[in-house]
Structures are given as structure tokens and as C-alpha cells.
XYZ file of C-alpha atoms in Angstrom:
392
model
C 77.792 68.685 120.619
C 74.257 67.973 121.855
C 71.710 69.824 119.740
C 70.330 71.515 122.852
C 73.680 73.284 123.228
C 73.547 74.777 119.733
C 73.234 78.548 120.072
C 70.161 78.683 117.835
C 68.528 75.411 118.907
C 65.271 77.107 119.897
C 65.136 79.230 116.751
C 66.318 77.233 113.734
C 63.031 75.369 113.190
C 61.077 78.615 112.860
C 62.779 79.366 109.554
C 62.292 76.070 107.755
C 58.683 75.794 108.946
C 57.901 79.120 107.279
C 59.150 79.310 103.687
C 57.903 82.874 103.172
C 61.061 83.745 101.227
C 59.965 81.399 98.445
C 56.688 83.295 97.934
C 57.812 86.685 96.632
C 55.827 89.594 95.251
C 57.491 89.030 91.882
C 57.849 85.328 91.120
C 61.257 85.650 89.457
C 62.663 86.966 92.758
C 62.493 83.425 94.089
C 65.809 82.958 92.275
C 67.627 85.499 94.441
C 69.112 82.832 96.731
C 72.255 81.879 94.742
C 72.374 78.136 95.612
C 68.618 77.747 95.134
C 68.850 79.531 91.787
C 71.690 77.236 90.758
C 70.289 73.854 91.848
C 66.517 74.465 92.107
C 66.150 71.949 94.944
C 64.531 72.509 98.336
C 67.665 71.338 100.138
C 69.575 74.302 98.666
C 66.950 76.859 99.697
C 67.334 78.883 102.868
C 64.797 76.815 104.818
C 65.912 73.505 103.348
C 69.517 74.153 104.301
C 68.530 74.910 107.889
C 66.248 71.861 108.015
C 69.174 69.642 107.068
C 71.383 71.494 109.545
C 68.978 70.812 112.392
C 68.658 67.142 111.404
C 72.452 66.736 111.397
C 72.964 68.538 114.702
C 70.125 66.459 116.194
C 71.715 63.150 115.029
C 68.799 62.425 112.707
C 71.060 62.234 109.646
C 74.755 61.469 109.301
C 77.338 63.941 108.098
C 78.325 63.504 104.460
C 80.509 65.574 102.184
C 77.420 66.368 100.113
C 75.638 67.683 103.207
C 78.639 69.880 103.932
C 78.678 71.191 100.361
C 75.013 72.157 100.665
C 75.778 74.081 103.832
C 78.860 75.743 102.342
C 77.132 76.636 99.080
C 75.491 79.556 100.899
C 77.294 82.748 99.813
C 76.141 84.650 102.935
C 74.697 87.254 100.554
C 72.018 88.188 103.109
C 69.168 88.122 100.582
C 67.209 85.864 102.947
C 67.722 88.316 105.812
C 66.457 91.273 103.770
C 63.390 89.412 102.459
C 62.292 87.765 105.710
C 59.606 89.815 107.548
C 59.980 87.970 110.853
C 61.916 89.109 113.904
C 64.505 86.347 113.742
C 65.621 87.391 110.244
C 68.836 88.944 111.624
C 69.985 85.490 112.724
C 69.370 83.500 109.533
C 72.924 83.848 108.200
C 74.264 83.609 111.754
C 72.663 80.162 112.045
C 74.468 79.022 108.891
C 77.802 80.399 110.112
C 77.327 78.772 113.537
C 76.535 75.395 111.938
C 79.651 75.698 109.782
C 81.547 76.371 112.981
C 80.367 73.008 114.299
C 81.617 71.325 111.115
C 84.986 73.057 111.442
C 85.189 72.020 115.103
C 84.443 68.420 114.137
C 86.965 68.517 111.282
C 84.204 67.784 108.772
C 84.342 70.315 105.946
C 84.502 69.872 102.153
C 88.056 69.459 100.792
C 87.886 72.791 98.941
C 86.959 74.608 102.156
C 89.776 72.860 104.008
C 92.298 73.968 101.369
C 90.929 77.522 101.454
C 91.380 77.792 105.225
C 94.744 76.037 105.256
C 96.098 78.375 102.575
C 95.086 81.408 104.604
C 96.646 79.987 107.757
C 99.893 79.053 105.983
C 100.249 81.805 103.376
C 97.904 84.595 104.451
C 95.769 84.241 101.304
C 93.336 81.640 99.891
C 95.358 81.171 96.695
C 98.314 79.488 98.417
C 100.680 82.069 96.910
C 103.833 83.319 98.576
C 103.559 86.434 100.728
C 106.514 87.782 98.759
C 104.189 88.133 95.769
C 101.539 90.089 97.650
C 102.953 93.494 96.782
C 103.878 92.810 93.158
C 100.632 94.345 91.860
C 102.121 97.749 92.642
C 105.125 97.361 90.321
C 105.315 100.210 87.832
C 103.197 102.591 89.903
C 104.030 105.472 92.221
C 102.298 103.836 95.172
C 104.290 104.105 98.408
C 104.485 101.914 101.474
C 102.551 103.215 104.452
C 104.641 105.624 106.532
C 102.088 107.798 108.283
C 99.934 108.947 105.361
C 96.277 109.814 105.996
C 94.928 106.493 104.735
C 96.004 102.899 104.589
C 94.933 101.516 101.218
C 93.998 97.949 102.159
C 93.999 95.990 98.909
C 93.080 92.493 100.137
C 93.836 89.040 98.782
C 91.922 89.177 95.490
C 93.317 92.568 94.489
C 96.808 91.421 95.390
C 96.878 88.062 93.610
C 94.238 87.793 90.874
C 95.491 89.229 87.568
C 92.213 90.919 86.592
C 91.649 92.365 90.050
C 95.256 93.590 90.151
C 94.533 95.787 87.118
C 91.655 97.470 88.940
C 93.660 97.808 92.173
C 96.412 99.627 90.253
C 93.869 101.816 88.488
C 92.251 102.858 91.770
C 95.668 103.705 93.210
C 96.465 105.823 90.147
C 93.165 107.697 90.426
C 93.743 108.441 94.113
C 97.273 109.660 93.413
C 95.957 111.926 90.648
C 93.371 113.335 93.095
C 96.002 114.029 95.756
C 94.873 111.429 98.293
C 97.499 110.725 100.949
C 97.734 106.953 101.259
C 100.129 104.048 101.515
C 99.980 100.259 101.367
C 101.376 97.440 103.478
C 102.676 95.477 100.496
C 104.131 92.136 101.518
C 103.214 92.876 105.142
C 99.485 92.914 104.388
C 97.549 89.866 105.580
C 94.088 88.425 104.887
C 91.262 90.483 106.416
C 89.383 87.336 107.508
C 85.866 88.128 106.290
C 85.506 84.818 104.434
C 87.238 82.919 107.234
C 84.597 84.208 109.616
C 81.731 83.350 107.263
C 83.145 79.835 106.748
C 82.911 79.230 110.496
C 86.615 79.176 111.427
C 86.313 81.442 114.453
C 89.746 80.597 115.869
C 91.601 81.512 112.693
C 89.484 84.620 112.273
C 90.278 85.783 115.789
C 93.990 85.329 115.118
C 93.800 87.284 111.840
C 91.775 90.100 113.390
C 94.023 90.450 116.431
C 97.221 90.365 114.364
C 95.900 92.923 111.867
C 94.695 95.230 114.637
C 98.070 95.003 116.387
C 99.845 95.790 113.125
C 97.547 98.706 112.251
C 97.851 100.249 115.696
C 101.600 99.670 115.806
C 102.238 101.888 112.801
C 99.645 104.490 113.690
C 96.894 103.700 111.187
C 93.623 105.474 111.923
C 91.886 105.646 108.542
C 91.520 102.742 106.137
C 90.190 102.725 102.576
C 89.449 99.241 101.291
C 89.374 97.988 97.716
C 86.986 95.173 98.636
C 83.558 95.449 100.299
C 84.392 92.206 102.102
C 87.350 93.843 103.844
C 85.268 96.966 104.432
C 82.597 94.885 106.146
C 84.819 92.916 108.471
C 87.202 95.714 109.493
C 84.303 98.109 110.056
C 81.895 95.764 111.813
C 83.912 92.966 113.434
C 87.351 94.267 114.376
C 85.872 96.476 117.102
C 85.071 93.287 119.051
C 88.835 92.785 119.364
C 89.762 96.361 120.213
C 90.194 97.623 116.663
C 88.473 100.973 116.185
C 89.311 102.570 112.835
C 87.635 104.927 110.389
C 86.885 102.575 107.511
C 85.778 103.584 104.031
C 84.999 101.660 100.904
C 86.798 103.225 97.969
C 83.554 104.331 96.299
C 82.834 106.508 99.331
C 86.260 108.130 98.920
C 85.764 108.693 95.178
C 82.307 110.154 95.760
C 83.808 112.625 98.234
C 86.587 113.573 95.822
C 84.023 114.268 93.098
C 81.877 116.358 95.438
C 84.981 118.338 96.503
C 85.880 118.724 92.801
C 89.258 117.095 93.311
C 88.049 114.807 90.565
C 86.084 116.863 88.054
C 85.294 117.361 84.390
C 85.090 113.636 83.832
C 85.253 113.248 80.077
C 82.486 111.768 77.987
C 82.127 108.044 78.365
C 79.380 107.161 75.941
C 78.004 103.951 77.405
C 74.973 102.306 78.932
C 76.126 101.164 82.336
C 74.363 98.810 84.723
C 75.714 98.705 88.269
C 75.917 95.409 90.130
C 75.464 95.959 93.877
C 78.016 93.922 95.864
C 76.399 92.067 98.757
C 78.897 93.245 101.359
C 78.578 96.878 100.305
C 74.815 96.838 99.781
C 72.856 94.396 101.920
C 75.529 94.113 104.611
C 76.312 97.847 104.897
C 73.442 99.605 103.110
C 75.685 101.613 100.798
C 73.836 101.905 97.514
C 74.259 105.543 96.542
C 78.030 106.192 96.421
C 78.704 103.984 93.363
C 75.703 105.407 91.519
C 76.669 108.996 92.350
C 80.104 108.361 90.840
C 78.659 106.908 87.639
C 76.193 109.793 87.276
C 79.122 112.227 87.464
C 80.705 110.803 84.304
C 79.512 112.674 81.225
C 77.240 110.803 78.837
C 77.056 107.690 80.972
C 73.502 106.366 80.914
C 72.999 104.600 84.214
C 70.411 101.861 83.837
C 69.108 99.566 86.538
C 68.692 95.840 86.237
C 65.414 94.490 87.619
C 67.335 93.044 90.547
C 69.116 95.974 92.150
C 69.992 97.506 95.502
C 68.813 95.215 98.347
C 67.186 92.943 95.752
C 70.369 92.480 93.704
C 71.398 88.983 92.707
C 74.686 87.904 94.300
C 77.472 87.104 91.836
C 77.986 83.800 93.655
C 81.450 84.595 94.992
C 80.676 85.253 98.667
C 81.414 82.862 101.500
C 84.658 81.875 99.804
C 82.877 80.648 96.664
C 85.023 82.867 94.438
C 87.683 80.234 95.156
C 85.778 77.194 96.473
C 83.317 77.406 93.545
C 80.451 75.209 94.695
C 78.025 77.090 92.432
C 79.778 77.100 89.068
C 79.686 74.759 86.106
C 76.236 75.623 84.813
C 74.376 78.282 82.849
C 72.285 78.650 86.020
C 75.271 79.789 88.073
C 74.556 83.156 89.723
C 77.332 84.956 87.815
C 76.115 83.780 84.410
C 72.531 84.682 85.259
C 73.695 88.122 86.368
C 75.559 88.974 83.178
C 72.556 87.836 81.136
C 70.408 90.207 83.180
C 72.780 93.087 82.435
C 72.793 92.291 78.721
C 69.000 91.977 78.608
C 68.685 95.347 80.371
C 70.547 96.931 77.453
C 73.873 97.595 79.167
C 77.157 97.423 77.319
C 79.140 97.890 80.530
C 78.492 96.043 83.773
C 80.051 98.164 86.516
C 81.245 96.586 89.753
C 82.765 97.826 92.992
C 84.204 94.577 94.326
C 87.214 92.593 93.085
C 85.441 89.275 93.675
C 82.453 90.432 91.618
C 84.871 91.670 88.967
C 86.513 88.258 88.631
C 83.286 86.241 88.836
C 81.346 88.345 86.334
C 84.285 88.745 83.951
C 84.577 84.955 83.745
C 80.795 84.681 83.299
C 80.860 87.052 80.309
C 83.349 84.707 78.651
C 81.216 81.651 79.431
C 78.145 83.385 78.013
C 80.134 84.456 74.921
C 79.088 88.072 75.470
C 82.576 89.513 75.219
C 81.748 91.629 72.155
C 78.554 92.958 73.741
C 79.252 93.436 77.457
C 82.384 94.571 79.310
C 82.832 94.194 83.056
C 84.597 97.212 84.544
C 85.412 98.278 88.058
C 84.057 101.740 88.889
C 87.628 102.961 89.427
C 88.393 101.994 85.812
C 85.407 103.988 84.562
C 86.560 107.012 86.579
C 90.108 106.569 85.290
C 88.916 106.570 81.704
C 86.875 109.695 82.429
C 90.036 111.296 83.818
C 91.982 110.400 80.699
C 94.133 107.875 82.554
């Protein structure tokens, strides 16, 4: 593709000629870009990545696997968008996604990205697991298949297949049953939501996933959806409408907050702990939901909610976005975003790091082990904290 035909050809240079995002009010905030924090090289910064992208699209440098890994190391956390004061800030991540689309179109992506996308196309999940296993997380619970209940509980790939995330998915289901929420699941008929597929630049596969999911949802009369993952929440809420899918979509913390306010969940027992909440990128920066998780935690007796220095729209990404929870281009170092994040929680005085995203749960739980903080810091999903407060 000639560079002149690239959608952002007249815009991309404005970012890398600026560099404002690397001159923050507080110097330590310069580390908020996950790849830049991990590698500390200009090529992994927001501007550096786009500079290399322009050079490749303009035939000034050749494609290499290393170049592709730099481009795919971006977690699409949107920190750069939030920090940039210029008018084109809304398109910074879009430029990365569009450039990845060119790599996908040319068949030039890192092997790990290729496997990720192939697994979703073949199996409906990035783990390459059988669809028959997708509903096994529900074994031993009273969760029912969807048959016209008020909500579809959309669990997603991580909650369905990862052992740690499965625990939290079951706990959330148990809490909702206890509170009298009318919901059902798709079980083995559930398919990938496509958020990471979209962010990895595979627009054709994403369109297929979105259209098939919308057809399925409409076919069985689904109108309201509660998602376990902020990633699913983001894509179903903000992207499916482009393909005719208009649903009422809620992240589970919004549902739990409502249940607490309506006193359908009340008298949460004492939970003597210092809890720091980690804002998920796709709940916070992408959808500006910061209060629901905190309102839930404040409702639990004797929970001391403390804030890490990096919180809300300044929170540090766990490093799992953009497929990196599986592709893992940022791991293998004490400077990985997840390990830095758990150190921040520990240094803030927390003994529980609360999360509201299964990908964050997995990434940060593994980081606690790597940091050997297991006897000092526990990573818990907010649903698990509520469950313990309910005596479940």
C-alpha cells in the first residue's frame, strides 16, 4: 500500500515530532506507557513506535519481526490518548491499530500474534482449547443456560478457560444468584467477543465475530448483557452497534453497585483489609467508569480503600491488553508492567490488590508470585471480596 493511501498519512508525523507525553508533571509518570516502561527505549515509546510505523509504510525501512513486535507490544491502554493535550489524541491508538491492519493484510505479524488469531478463528478462543470446554467453569454451580432471563452473563474467553479467572467467574455468578439476578449463560455456544482481535488489526475476523455474535444474541432475544470482562464490555457496547447490534451492556461492577444501592446485597460483613484498586484500562480510560468498583469496596465493612499513586485515568496498565495476556511481549523482566504494578500496591500499604478484569487478575496474580509477595499481597477480583463479605 502506498503510504499516501494510509488513513492517517497526514497525521502520524505530528505525534512523533511532539513527544509531550514524555514530559509529564510528575517525572515517574513517564513510565505509564507499558512497553516504554518495560524496555526504556525510544522505539518503544508512543512517538517512537509511530515514527517506525511511518518509516515502514513509507518504504524507508524493511519489515522485520522485531519491528512487528515493537508495534504489537502496545497494549492499547489509551494512556497516551489521555495524556496528549492535542486535538489528534483520539487517533493515536487508532493509528497503531490501522498500522497493525496493514501488517495483517500483508501477512507479516509476529508468530505469537498469528497463533493468537488462528486459535480464535479455529476454536473461538485464543488458548486453542476445544469449544466443548468453554462451559465447564460452571460445573458445580446453579448457573442456568440462557432461556429468556433478564440478562445474558457473558463470561468471555479468559473467564471460561483460565483456571484462576474461572474461580472469579463462578464467584460472580454465585453472588448474582444470591442477590436474585435473573441471568443465564451461553456455555459452549459462547464465542470470542473480538475486542483483542480488533485491537490486533484483524478487521475481517473481527467483523465475522461481531456479526455472528449479534445474530446469535438477537436470535434468542437477548437485550441486556452483563460482562465479566471490561474488554467484552468495551467492544459489545462501543463497536457492535456498527454492525446492527444495539444492546444494554453493563460491566458486572455496575450491576453489583446497583444491587448494593437497592440493598439486595447488604450488611456486607467485616473484611479487615487494606485494599488498593487497580483500574482496568478498558473499564477506566476506555469507558470512564472509575466509581462503581470503588463504591462496592467502600460498602464492605472495615475495608480501608487506599489509592496507589497511579490511579483512575493515570493508572498503570497491567500489560495484558492488546492480546499481551497471551502473546506476552512485555514479560520476562522485573520491569514488566504487571510486576511494577504489584510493587506499587505493596509500597502503598495494601494487603489486597482488587481487580475488576479477568486479564488483570491473571497478570497481577502471576506477578505477585514473581515478586515473591505471596505472603504480603493477595490479588482478588471485586466479586470475590463481595462474596466473602456475604459469607459465601
